[in-house]
mmCIF file of C-alpha atoms (C1' of nucleotides) in Angstrom:
data_model
loop_
_atom_site.group_PDB
_atom_site.id
_atom_site.type_symbol
_atom_site.label_atom_id
_atom_site.label_comp_id
_atom_site.label_asym_id
_atom_site.label_seq_id
_atom_site.Cartn_x
_atom_site.Cartn_y
_atom_site.Cartn_z
ATOM 1 C CA MET S 395 -21.005 44.460 -12.736
ATOM 2 C CA VAL S 396 -24.127 45.855 -12.268
ATOM 3 C CA LYS S 397 -22.899 46.679 -9.179
ATOM 4 C CA ARG S 398 -19.188 46.187 -7.788
ATOM 5 C CA THR S 399 -20.319 43.755 -5.337
ATOM 6 C CA ARG S 400 -20.211 45.569 -1.778
ATOM 7 C CA LEU S 401 -18.099 43.065 0.779
ATOM 8 C CA ASP S 402 -19.007 45.646 3.759
ATOM 9 C CA ASP S 403 -21.274 43.575 5.146
ATOM 10 C CA SER S 404 -18.898 40.321 5.128
ATOM 11 C CA ASP S 405 -17.580 38.462 8.358
ATOM 12 C CA CYS S 406 -14.164 38.907 7.381
ATOM 13 C CA PRO S 407 -12.252 41.828 8.191
ATOM 14 C CA VAL S 408 -10.143 41.550 4.690
ATOM 15 C CA ALA S 409 -12.662 41.446 3.265
ATOM 16 C CA ARG S 410 -13.891 45.070 4.896
ATOM 17 C CA SER S 411 -10.897 46.502 4.407
ATOM 18 C CA VAL S 412 -10.630 44.882 1.082
ATOM 19 C CA ASP S 413 -13.977 47.214 0.772
ATOM 20 C CA THR S 414 -12.460 50.108 2.091
ATOM 21 C CA ILE S 415 -9.376 50.560 0.458
ATOM 22 C CA GLY S 416 -9.316 47.885 -2.234
ATOM 23 C CA ASP S 417 -9.079 50.097 -5.171
ATOM 24 C CA TRP S 418 -6.201 51.130 -7.889
ATOM 25 C CA TRP S 419 -5.667 54.329 -6.302
ATOM 26 C CA SER S 420 -6.647 54.418 -2.732
ATOM 27 C CA LEU S 421 -4.312 52.997 -1.595
ATOM 28 C CA LEU S 422 -1.350 54.934 -3.529
ATOM 29 C CA ILE S 423 -3.349 57.874 -2.091
ATOM 30 C CA VAL S 424 -2.218 56.786 1.521
ATOM 31 C CA ARG S 425 1.179 55.599 0.822
ATOM 32 C CA ASP S 426 1.429 59.457 -0.645
ATOM 33 C CA ALA S 427 0.438 61.010 2.617
ATOM 34 C CA PHE S 428 2.566 58.646 4.389
ATOM 35 C CA ASP S 429 5.447 60.087 1.952
ATOM 36 C CA GLY S 430 4.499 64.025 2.745
ATOM 37 C CA SER S 431 1.626 65.329 -0.227
ATOM 38 C CA ARG S 432 -1.118 66.871 2.099
ATOM 39 C CA ARG S 433 -2.645 69.005 -1.079
ATOM 40 C CA PHE S 434 -4.820 67.866 -3.870
ATOM 41 C CA GLY S 435 -2.280 69.099 -6.561
ATOM 42 C CA GLN S 436 0.571 67.597 -4.806
ATOM 43 C CA PHE S 437 -1.090 63.812 -4.624
ATOM 44 C CA GLN S 438 -2.563 64.502 -8.457
ATOM 45 C CA ARG S 439 0.867 65.534 -9.837
ATOM 46 C CA SER S 440 2.063 63.149 -7.711
ATOM 47 C CA LEU S 441 -0.246 60.038 -9.099
ATOM 48 C CA GLY S 442 -1.012 61.458 -12.539
ATOM 49 C CA VAL S 443 -4.377 60.117 -11.858
ATOM 50 C CA ALA S 444 -7.713 62.222 -13.068
ATOM 51 C CA LYS S 445 -9.165 65.066 -11.334
ATOM 52 C CA ASN S 446 -12.101 63.253 -10.921
ATOM 53 C CA ILE S 447 -10.837 60.121 -9.794
ATOM 54 C CA LEU S 448 -8.823 61.948 -6.949
ATOM 55 C CA ALA S 449 -11.929 63.516 -6.121
ATOM 56 C CA ALA S 450 -14.190 60.768 -5.858
ATOM 57 C CA ARG S 451 -11.195 58.650 -3.685
ATOM 58 C CA LEU S 452 -10.844 61.677 -1.525
ATOM 59 C CA ARG S 453 -14.097 61.984 -0.828
ATOM 60 C CA ALA S 454 -14.315 58.795 0.255
ATOM 61 C CA LEU S 455 -11.152 58.223 2.032
ATOM 62 C CA VAL S 456 -12.665 61.445 4.487
ATOM 63 C CA ALA S 457 -15.825 59.251 4.576
ATOM 64 C CA ALA S 458 -14.576 56.083 5.528
ATOM 65 C CA GLY S 459 -11.983 58.277 7.910
ATOM 66 C CA ILE S 460 -9.018 57.486 6.845
ATOM 67 C CA PHE S 461 -8.433 61.057 6.477
ATOM 68 C CA GLU S 462 -9.805 64.447 7.389
ATOM 69 C CA VAL S 463 -9.688 67.624 6.016
ATOM 70 C CA VAL S 464 -7.819 70.528 7.890
ATOM 71 C CA PRO S 465 -7.440 74.007 6.590
ATOM 72 C CA ALA S 466 -3.978 74.739 5.325
ATOM 73 C CA ALA S 467 -0.677 74.432 7.315
ATOM 74 C CA ASP S 468 0.547 77.551 5.241
ATOM 75 C CA GLY S 469 -1.632 79.863 6.105
ATOM 76 C CA SER S 470 -4.024 80.323 3.189
ATOM 77 C CA ALA S 471 -7.752 79.555 3.089
ATOM 78 C CA TYR S 472 -6.565 76.014 1.008
ATOM 79 C CA GLN S 473 -7.465 73.017 3.117
ATOM 80 C CA GLU S 474 -5.136 69.946 2.900
ATOM 81 C CA TYR S 475 -5.734 66.158 3.708
ATOM 82 C CA VAL S 476 -4.490 64.446 6.685
ATOM 83 C CA LEU S 477 -4.624 61.001 7.716
ATOM 84 C CA THR S 478 -6.724 60.456 10.945
ATOM 85 C CA PRO S 479 -5.686 57.945 13.414
ATOM 86 C CA LYS S 480 -7.317 55.126 11.427
ATOM 87 C CA GLY S 481 -5.365 56.313 7.990
ATOM 88 C CA ARG S 482 -1.822 56.587 9.210
ATOM 89 C CA ASP S 483 -2.885 52.537 11.253
ATOM 90 C CA LEU S 484 -2.398 51.450 7.267
ATOM 91 C CA PHE S 485 1.156 51.638 7.523
ATOM 92 C CA PRO S 486 1.931 48.244 8.217
ATOM 93 C CA VAL S 487 -0.312 47.170 4.923
ATOM 94 C CA ILE S 488 1.606 49.968 3.000
ATOM 95 C CA VAL S 489 5.050 48.551 4.255
ATOM 96 C CA ALA S 490 3.832 45.082 3.356
ATOM 97 C CA LEU S 491 2.795 45.833 0.397
ATOM 98 C CA ARG S 492 6.404 47.676 -0.332
ATOM 99 C CA GLN S 493 8.716 44.408 0.750
ATOM 100 C CA TRP S 494 6.382 42.390 -1.014
ATOM 101 C CA GLY S 495 7.111 44.286 -4.318
ATOM 102 C CA GLU S 496 10.121 44.361 -3.688
ATOM 103 C CA THR S 497 10.803 41.381 -3.455
ATOM 104 C CA HIS S 498 9.088 40.290 -6.183
ATOM 105 C CA SER S 499 8.280 42.750 -8.716
ATOM 106 C CA PHE S 500 12.019 43.483 -9.028
ATOM 107 C CA THR S 501 14.621 41.983 -10.961
ATOM 108 C CA PRO S 502 17.624 42.970 -9.362
ATOM 109 C CA GLY S 503 19.237 45.953 -9.568
ATOM 110 C CA GLU S 504 16.244 47.622 -10.950
ATOM 111 C CA PRO S 505 16.192 51.711 -9.637
ATOM 112 C CA HIS S 506 13.371 51.477 -7.314
ATOM 113 C CA SER S 507 12.306 53.353 -4.103
ATOM 114 C CA ARG S 508 12.801 52.248 -1.116
ATOM 115 C CA LEU S 509 11.230 53.387 2.620
ATOM 116 C CA VAL S 510 14.377 53.717 4.925
ATOM 117 C CA ASP S 511 14.435 54.276 8.651
ATOM 118 C CA ARG S 512 15.228 58.592 8.198
ATOM 119 C CA LEU S 513 17.282 57.760 11.138
ATOM 120 C CA THR S 514 20.526 55.072 9.623
ATOM 121 C CA GLY S 515 19.719 55.016 6.004
ATOM 122 C CA ARG S 516 18.979 51.713 6.127
ATOM 123 C CA PRO S 517 16.026 49.715 4.410
ATOM 124 C CA LEU S 518 13.929 48.609 7.471
ATOM 125 C CA ALA S 519 13.077 44.674 9.029
ATOM 126 C CA PRO S 520 11.079 42.214 7.446
ATOM 127 C CA LEU S 521 7.207 42.459 8.595
ATOM 128 C CA ARG S 522 7.271 38.887 10.864
ATOM 129 C CA VAL S 523 4.194 37.312 11.737
ATOM 130 C CA GLU S 524 3.795 36.247 15.270
ATOM 131 C CA ALA S 525 2.238 34.701 17.584
ATOM 132 C CA ASP S 526 0.998 36.789 20.997
ATOM 133 C CA ASP S 527 4.352 35.151 22.354
ATOM 134 C CA GLY S 528 6.615 36.410 19.603
ATOM 135 C CA ARG S 529 7.027 32.764 17.905
ATOM 136 C CA ALA S 530 7.524 33.191 13.894
ATOM 137 C CA VAL S 531 4.186 32.015 12.260
ATOM 138 C CA GLU S 532 3.595 30.461 8.707
ATOM 139 C CA PRO S 533 0.386 30.580 7.175
ATOM 140 C CA GLY S 534 0.010 27.304 7.674
ATOM 141 C CA ASP S 535 0.526 27.221 11.438
ATOM 142 C CA THR S 536 -2.747 29.548 11.165
ATOM 143 C CA VAL S 537 -6.834 28.655 10.972
ATOM 144 C CA VAL S 538 -9.493 31.331 10.889
ATOM 145 C CA ILE S 539 -12.638 30.664 13.311
ATOM 146 C CA LYS S 540 -15.756 32.433 13.547
ATOM 147 C CA VAL S 541 -16.257 34.908 16.732
ATOM 148 C CA ASP S 542 -19.648 34.864 16.955
ATOM 149 C CA ARG S 543 -19.653 37.273 20.105
ATOM 150 C CA GLU S 544 -17.257 38.877 20.771
ATOM 151 C CA SER S 545 -16.133 37.328 24.493
ATOM 152 C CA PRO S 546 -14.441 39.435 27.149
ATOM 153 C CA ARG S 547 -10.925 37.172 27.111
ATOM 154 C CA ALA S 548 -9.804 34.371 25.342
ATOM 155 C CA LYS S 549 -11.686 31.481 25.281
ATOM 156 C CA SER S 550 -9.096 28.540 24.332
ATOM 157 C CA GLY S 551 -6.144 29.592 26.499
ATOM 158 C CA MET W 122 -11.716 54.727 -17.672
ATOM 159 C CA VAL W 123 -9.727 54.369 -21.081
ATOM 160 C CA LYS W 124 -7.218 51.971 -19.382
ATOM 161 C CA ARG W 125 -6.790 50.735 -16.341
ATOM 162 C CA THR W 126 -3.901 53.470 -15.964
ATOM 163 C CA ARG W 127 -0.439 50.369 -15.872
ATOM 164 C CA LEU W 128 1.404 50.367 -13.072
ATOM 165 C CA ASP W 129 3.565 47.969 -13.766
ATOM 166 C CA ASP W 130 6.577 50.052 -14.916
ATOM 167 C CA SER W 131 6.213 52.277 -11.758
ATOM 168 C CA ASP W 132 9.646 52.803 -9.847
ATOM 169 C CA CYS W 133 7.613 52.381 -6.004
ATOM 170 C CA PRO W 134 7.178 49.186 -4.941
ATOM 171 C CA VAL W 135 3.571 49.855 -3.378
ATOM 172 C CA ALA W 136 2.829 50.522 -7.144
ATOM 173 C CA ARG W 137 3.651 47.260 -8.760
ATOM 174 C CA SER W 138 1.844 45.628 -5.619
ATOM 175 C CA VAL W 139 -1.072 47.653 -6.139
ATOM 176 C CA ASP W 140 -1.051 46.863 -10.400
ATOM 177 C CA THR W 141 -0.591 43.282 -9.701
ATOM 178 C CA ILE W 142 -2.537 42.119 -6.343
ATOM 179 C CA GLY W 143 -4.103 45.591 -5.830
ATOM 180 C CA ASP W 144 -8.188 44.793 -7.245
ATOM 181 C CA TRP W 145 -11.071 43.797 -5.785
ATOM 182 C CA TRP W 146 -11.143 40.360 -5.557
ATOM 183 C CA SER W 147 -7.490 39.021 -5.976
ATOM 184 C CA LEU W 148 -6.430 39.558 -2.200
ATOM 185 C CA LEU W 149 -9.954 38.017 -1.386
ATOM 186 C CA ILE W 150 -8.839 34.439 -3.390
ATOM 187 C CA VAL W 151 -5.247 34.901 -2.256
ATOM 188 C CA ARG W 152 -6.798 34.966 1.498
ATOM 189 C CA ASP W 153 -9.050 31.978 0.587
ATOM 190 C CA ALA W 154 -5.898 29.939 -0.419
ATOM 191 C CA PHE W 155 -4.627 30.849 2.937
ATOM 192 C CA ASP W 156 -7.726 29.378 4.445
ATOM 193 C CA GLY W 157 -7.530 26.689 2.492
ATOM 194 C CA SER W 158 -9.603 26.841 -1.034
ATOM 195 C CA ARG W 159 -7.820 24.995 -3.292
ATOM 196 C CA ARG W 160 -10.418 24.328 -6.344
ATOM 197 C CA PHE W 161 -12.167 27.193 -8.651
ATOM 198 C CA GLY W 162 -15.274 25.522 -7.033
ATOM 199 C CA GLN W 163 -14.041 26.042 -3.467
ATOM 200 C CA PHE W 164 -12.784 29.411 -4.220
ATOM 201 C CA GLN W 165 -16.544 30.709 -6.537
ATOM 202 C CA ARG W 166 -18.859 29.486 -3.435
ATOM 203 C CA SER W 167 -16.508 30.560 -0.624
ATOM 204 C CA LEU W 168 -16.362 34.242 -2.309
ATOM 205 C CA GLY W 169 -19.788 34.477 -4.200
ATOM 206 C CA VAL W 170 -17.968 35.263 -7.281
ATOM 207 C CA ALA W 171 -19.504 35.734 -10.896
ATOM 208 C CA LYS W 172 -17.832 32.658 -12.442
ATOM 209 C CA ASN W 173 -15.876 34.644 -15.730
ATOM 210 C CA ILE W 174 -14.274 37.124 -13.326
ATOM 211 C CA LEU W 175 -13.092 34.178 -10.906
ATOM 212 C CA ALA W 176 -11.778 32.653 -14.017
ATOM 213 C CA ALA W 177 -9.817 35.967 -14.938
ATOM 214 C CA ARG W 178 -8.037 36.619 -11.827
ATOM 215 C CA LEU W 179 -7.274 33.002 -11.515
ATOM 216 C CA ARG W 180 -5.742 33.397 -14.834
ATOM 217 C CA ALA W 181 -4.190 36.384 -13.897
ATOM 218 C CA LEU W 182 -3.096 35.277 -10.568
ATOM 219 C CA VAL W 183 -1.365 32.019 -12.649
ATOM 220 C CA ALA W 184 0.507 34.994 -15.207
ATOM 221 C CA ALA W 185 2.149 36.755 -12.139
ATOM 222 C CA GLY W 186 3.421 33.256 -10.239
ATOM 223 C CA ILE W 187 1.259 34.422 -7.544
ATOM 224 C CA PHE W 188 -0.647 30.853 -8.109
ATOM 225 C CA GLU W 189 0.429 27.774 -10.301
ATOM 226 C CA VAL W 190 -1.913 25.247 -10.711
ATOM 227 C CA VAL W 191 -1.521 21.527 -10.689
ATOM 228 C CA PRO W 192 -3.290 18.229 -10.621
ATOM 229 C CA ALA W 193 -6.023 17.860 -8.086
ATOM 230 C CA ALA W 194 -4.136 16.125 -5.230
ATOM 231 C CA ASP W 195 -7.883 13.798 -4.596
ATOM 232 C CA GLY W 196 -6.948 11.641 -8.102
ATOM 233 C CA SER W 197 -9.487 13.515 -10.426
ATOM 234 C CA ALA W 198 -8.962 14.361 -13.192
ATOM 235 C CA TYR W 199 -9.500 17.905 -12.637
ATOM 236 C CA GLN W 200 -7.046 21.024 -11.312
ATOM 237 C CA GLU W 201 -5.900 22.949 -8.141
ATOM 238 C CA TYR W 202 -4.944 26.038 -8.010
ATOM 239 C CA VAL W 203 -2.272 26.369 -5.775
ATOM 240 C CA LEU W 204 -0.389 28.824 -3.551
ATOM 241 C CA THR W 205 3.880 29.712 -5.067
ATOM 242 C CA PRO W 206 6.018 30.768 -3.219
ATOM 243 C CA LYS W 207 6.005 34.752 -3.834
ATOM 244 C CA GLY W 208 1.481 33.675 -3.253
ATOM 245 C CA ARG W 209 2.567 32.966 0.214
ATOM 246 C CA ASP W 210 4.647 35.581 0.960
ATOM 247 C CA LEU W 211 1.372 37.726 0.630
ATOM 248 C CA PHE W 212 0.750 36.299 3.805
ATOM 249 C CA PRO W 213 1.924 39.900 5.792
ATOM 250 C CA VAL W 214 -0.366 41.235 3.588
ATOM 251 C CA ILE W 215 -2.862 39.560 4.476
ATOM 252 C CA VAL W 216 -2.753 39.617 7.898
ATOM 253 C CA ALA W 217 -1.919 43.076 8.012
ATOM 254 C CA LEU W 218 -4.965 43.920 6.305
ATOM 255 C CA ARG W 219 -6.940 41.714 8.362
ATOM 256 C CA GLN W 220 -5.676 43.327 11.937
ATOM 257 C CA TRP W 221 -6.450 46.517 10.300
ATOM 258 C CA GLY W 222 -10.306 45.800 9.224
ATOM 259 C CA GLU W 223 -10.480 43.746 13.069
ATOM 260 C CA THR W 224 -9.704 47.101 14.675
ATOM 261 C CA HIS W 225 -11.279 49.772 12.715
ATOM 262 C CA SER W 226 -14.467 48.231 10.438
ATOM 263 C CA PHE W 227 -16.217 46.299 13.222
ATOM 264 C CA THR W 228 -17.885 47.295 16.292
ATOM 265 C CA PRO W 229 -16.824 45.585 19.359
ATOM 266 C CA GLY W 230 -18.080 42.978 20.109
ATOM 267 C CA GLU W 231 -19.626 42.578 16.216
ATOM 268 C CA PRO W 232 -18.921 38.660 14.934
ATOM 269 C CA HIS W 233 -16.189 38.228 12.688
ATOM 270 C CA SER W 234 -13.683 36.010 11.680
ATOM 271 C CA ARG W 235 -10.430 35.607 13.177
ATOM 272 C CA LEU W 236 -7.449 34.586 12.595
ATOM 273 C CA VAL W 237 -5.419 32.452 14.994
ATOM 274 C CA ASP W 238 -2.251 30.220 15.972
ATOM 275 C CA ARG W 239 -3.123 27.186 15.724
ATOM 276 C CA LEU W 240 -1.971 25.737 18.627
ATOM 277 C CA THR W 241 -2.866 28.002 21.290
ATOM 278 C CA GLY W 242 -6.174 29.180 19.806
ATOM 279 C CA ARG W 243 -5.240 33.082 20.248
ATOM 280 C CA PRO W 244 -5.314 35.900 18.697
ATOM 281 C CA LEU W 245 -1.667 36.651 16.528
ATOM 282 C CA ALA W 246 0.550 39.679 17.796
ATOM 283 C CA PRO W 247 -0.128 43.157 15.955
ATOM 284 C CA LEU W 248 2.509 43.656 13.613
ATOM 285 C CA ARG W 249 5.197 45.892 13.774
ATOM 286 C CA VAL W 250 7.207 47.798 11.559
ATOM 287 C CA GLU W 251 10.308 47.544 12.724
ATOM 288 C CA ALA W 252 13.951 48.987 11.866
ATOM 289 C CA ASP W 253 16.877 46.629 10.657
ATOM 290 C CA ASP W 254 18.013 46.742 14.429
ATOM 291 C CA GLY W 255 14.294 45.992 16.187
ATOM 292 C CA ARG W 256 13.604 48.916 17.487
ATOM 293 C CA ALA W 257 9.565 50.000 16.809
ATOM 294 C CA VAL W 258 9.426 52.265 13.382
ATOM 295 C CA GLU W 259 6.691 54.902 12.832
ATOM 296 C CA PRO W 260 5.547 56.768 9.655
ATOM 297 C CA GLY W 261 7.510 59.748 10.516
ATOM 298 C CA ASP W 262 10.261 58.105 11.451
ATOM 299 C CA THR W 263 10.955 56.775 7.931
ATOM 300 C CA VAL W 264 11.560 58.395 4.573
ATOM 301 C CA VAL W 265 11.488 57.359 0.664
ATOM 302 C CA ILE W 266 14.579 57.316 -1.213
ATOM 303 C CA LYS W 267 15.414 56.763 -4.702
ATOM 304 C CA VAL W 268 17.905 53.643 -5.415
ATOM 305 C CA ASP W 269 18.950 54.186 -9.128
ATOM 306 C CA ARG W 270 21.466 51.164 -9.184
ATOM 307 C CA GLU W 271 21.264 48.710 -6.380
ATOM 308 C CA SER W 272 24.495 48.622 -4.898
ATOM 309 C CA PRO W 273 25.603 45.813 -3.042
ATOM 310 C CA ARG W 274 26.071 46.953 0.068
ATOM 311 C CA ALA W 275 23.999 49.880 2.024
ATOM 312 C CA LYS W 276 26.263 53.400 1.173
ATOM 313 C CA SER W 277 25.340 54.748 4.277
ATOM 314 C CA GLY W 278 25.069 51.929 6.608
ATOM 315 C "C1'" DG F 104 -9.991 96.453 -8.265
ATOM 316 C "C1'" DA F 105 -10.064 94.130 -12.989
ATOM 317 C "C1'" DT F 106 -7.170 91.027 -14.319
ATOM 318 C "C1'" DT F 107 -4.182 87.451 -15.498
ATOM 319 C "C1'" DG F 108 -3.184 82.556 -12.901
ATOM 320 C "C1'" DC F 109 -3.163 78.605 -9.624
ATOM 321 C "C1'" DT F 110 -5.486 75.886 -6.805
ATOM 322 C "C1'" DG F 111 -9.023 72.609 -6.127
ATOM 323 C "C1'" DG F 112 -12.544 70.549 -8.028
ATOM 324 C "C1'" DT F 113 -17.116 69.218 -11.782
ATOM 325 C "C1'" DA F 114 -19.032 67.773 -16.299
ATOM 326 C "C1'" DG F 115 -19.323 65.281 -20.562
ATOM 327 C "C1'" DC F 116 -18.238 61.611 -23.071
ATOM 328 C "C1'" DA F 117 -15.838 57.339 -24.792
ATOM 329 C "C1'" DT F 118 -14.346 53.526 -23.274
ATOM 330 C "C1'" DG F 119 -13.220 49.192 -20.014
ATOM 331 C "C1'" DT F 120 -13.988 46.223 -16.741
ATOM 332 C "C1'" DT F 121 -17.039 43.627 -13.715
ATOM 333 C "C1'" DG F 122 -21.337 41.359 -12.845
ATOM 334 C "C1'" DC F 123 -25.686 38.234 -13.932
ATOM 335 C "C1'" DA F 124 -27.338 34.992 -16.496
ATOM 336 C "C1'" DA F 125 -27.237 31.468 -20.218
ATOM 337 C "C1'" DC F 126 -24.720 27.892 -22.313
ATOM 338 C "C1'" DT F 127 -20.875 24.502 -23.549
ATOM 339 C "C1'" DA F 128 -17.425 20.671 -22.549
ATOM 340 C "C1'" DG F 129 -15.127 17.246 -20.323
ATOM 341 C "C1'" DG F 130 -15.261 13.668 -16.013
ATOM 342 C "C1'" DA F 131 -17.906 11.302 -12.381
ATOM 343 C "C1'" DG F 132 -21.382 8.448 -10.927
ATOM 344 C "C1'" DG F 133 -25.255 5.082 -11.603
ATOM 345 C "C1'" DC G 174 -25.773 5.601 -21.701
ATOM 346 C "C1'" DC G 175 -28.344 9.166 -18.833
ATOM 347 C "C1'" DT G 176 -27.613 12.315 -15.440
ATOM 348 C "C1'" DC G 177 -25.620 15.634 -12.524
ATOM 349 C "C1'" DC G 178 -20.993 18.099 -11.216
ATOM 350 C "C1'" DT G 179 -16.838 20.390 -12.539
ATOM 351 C "C1'" DA G 180 -14.786 24.674 -14.728
ATOM 352 C "C1'" DG G 181 -14.952 26.972 -17.061
ATOM 353 C "C1'" DT G 182 -16.428 31.177 -21.875
ATOM 354 C "C1'" DT G 183 -19.585 34.125 -24.282
ATOM 355 C "C1'" DG G 184 -23.406 37.803 -24.530
ATOM 356 C "C1'" DC G 185 -25.028 41.566 -22.837
ATOM 357 C "C1'" DA G 186 -26.009 45.339 -19.560
ATOM 358 C "C1'" DA G 187 -24.760 48.569 -15.987
ATOM 359 C "C1'" DC G 188 -21.045 50.729 -13.674
ATOM 360 C "C1'" DA G 189 -16.634 53.045 -13.203
ATOM 361 C "C1'" DT G 190 -12.459 54.580 -15.584
ATOM 362 C "C1'" DG G 191 -10.266 57.852 -17.939
ATOM 363 C "C1'" DC G 192 -9.541 62.166 -20.796
ATOM 364 C "C1'" DT G 193 -10.902 66.633 -21.695
ATOM 365 C "C1'" DA G 194 -12.576 70.636 -21.347
ATOM 366 C "C1'" DC G 195 -14.532 73.559 -18.113
ATOM 367 C "C1'" DC G 196 -15.872 76.347 -13.707
ATOM 368 C "C1'" DA G 197 -15.529 78.282 -8.929
ATOM 369 C "C1'" DG G 198 -12.445 80.989 -5.628
ATOM 370 C "C1'" DC G 199 -8.760 82.525 -3.654
ATOM 371 C "C1'" DA G 200 -3.784 85.368 -5.006
ATOM 372 C "C1'" DA G 201 -0.538 88.435 -6.630
ATOM 373 C "C1'" DT G 202 -0.297 92.118 -9.868
ATOM 374 C "C1'" DC G 203 -0.955 95.998 -12.507
#
DNA sequence: GATTGCTGGTAGCATGTTGCAACTAGGAGG
DNA sequence: CCTCCTAGTTGCAACATGCTACCAGCAATC
């Protein structure tokens, strides 16, 4: 690329999200954070990523407000990377990717990791896209509109 | 990179998903497909992506079973790219990214596109991660386990 | 308190990937 | 038949990624 084509000025939220976290490692770093990783070395060993890449990604994720740097919890002079609320809000994204991968990228019976409810040990329910009244919504039931100026309340009912 | 670090043999479904669709353009192509794009030129104009990149991405997405190539619906001799069921299953991923982007990547009142229920014109409900009994689940309520050999029924359930 | 080891990074280099532009091949329309 | 449109492919330049080596600060040990 002459310049990786910035998408951060697109008016599509998907494009901006992809621009922020749409590279190979960022989502996996976030996934590891959900899984308990906090220290540079934890991410590095868990992901097997080169340290310069990890350092660059963490810097970008901190700059994007997804992680924040805090003093280490164990009293040492090191620092840790913890998810901000914005970062924690990526949980549905990770779960969606995980469920899609479980369904379509593994043969039945193939070993894989699984995200389960800590209380029951059972897998989570499949994510369900719903209208605001709870009806299940499929791709064809939706339409993309352009909101030129956010109106305080929905205009069409 | 010496070689973009394949993740397709990871035992984590998130990693495999990211390996398949985790580049800058694939998810946006899928998003456009949900939005009605079917032809090469439609994707190209809508995304502003270089044609060689688009061609490579579409090829990869077809190879991954996310798109399939079909004869054009308008009777012309050209072909079209339509989502397979596997591709349509990415809907929650797109919705999750869209909702995250709407929440965190736009200032209030900033113009943006929005995905709404075709029937009511109202935005969709926020995605909710739930346990299999319907309880809302947050990141801390979950744990990642390793499934070495898929058992036909849950063992601790 | 100097040395050794660990943690957390940076620097240099080779290579892969992206992107732009130019070019090509076949279909559509007049 | 000539021209434009669609759907790509190819070549080159720039940037990103990955590996390895290197470096700085903390920690524990002697």
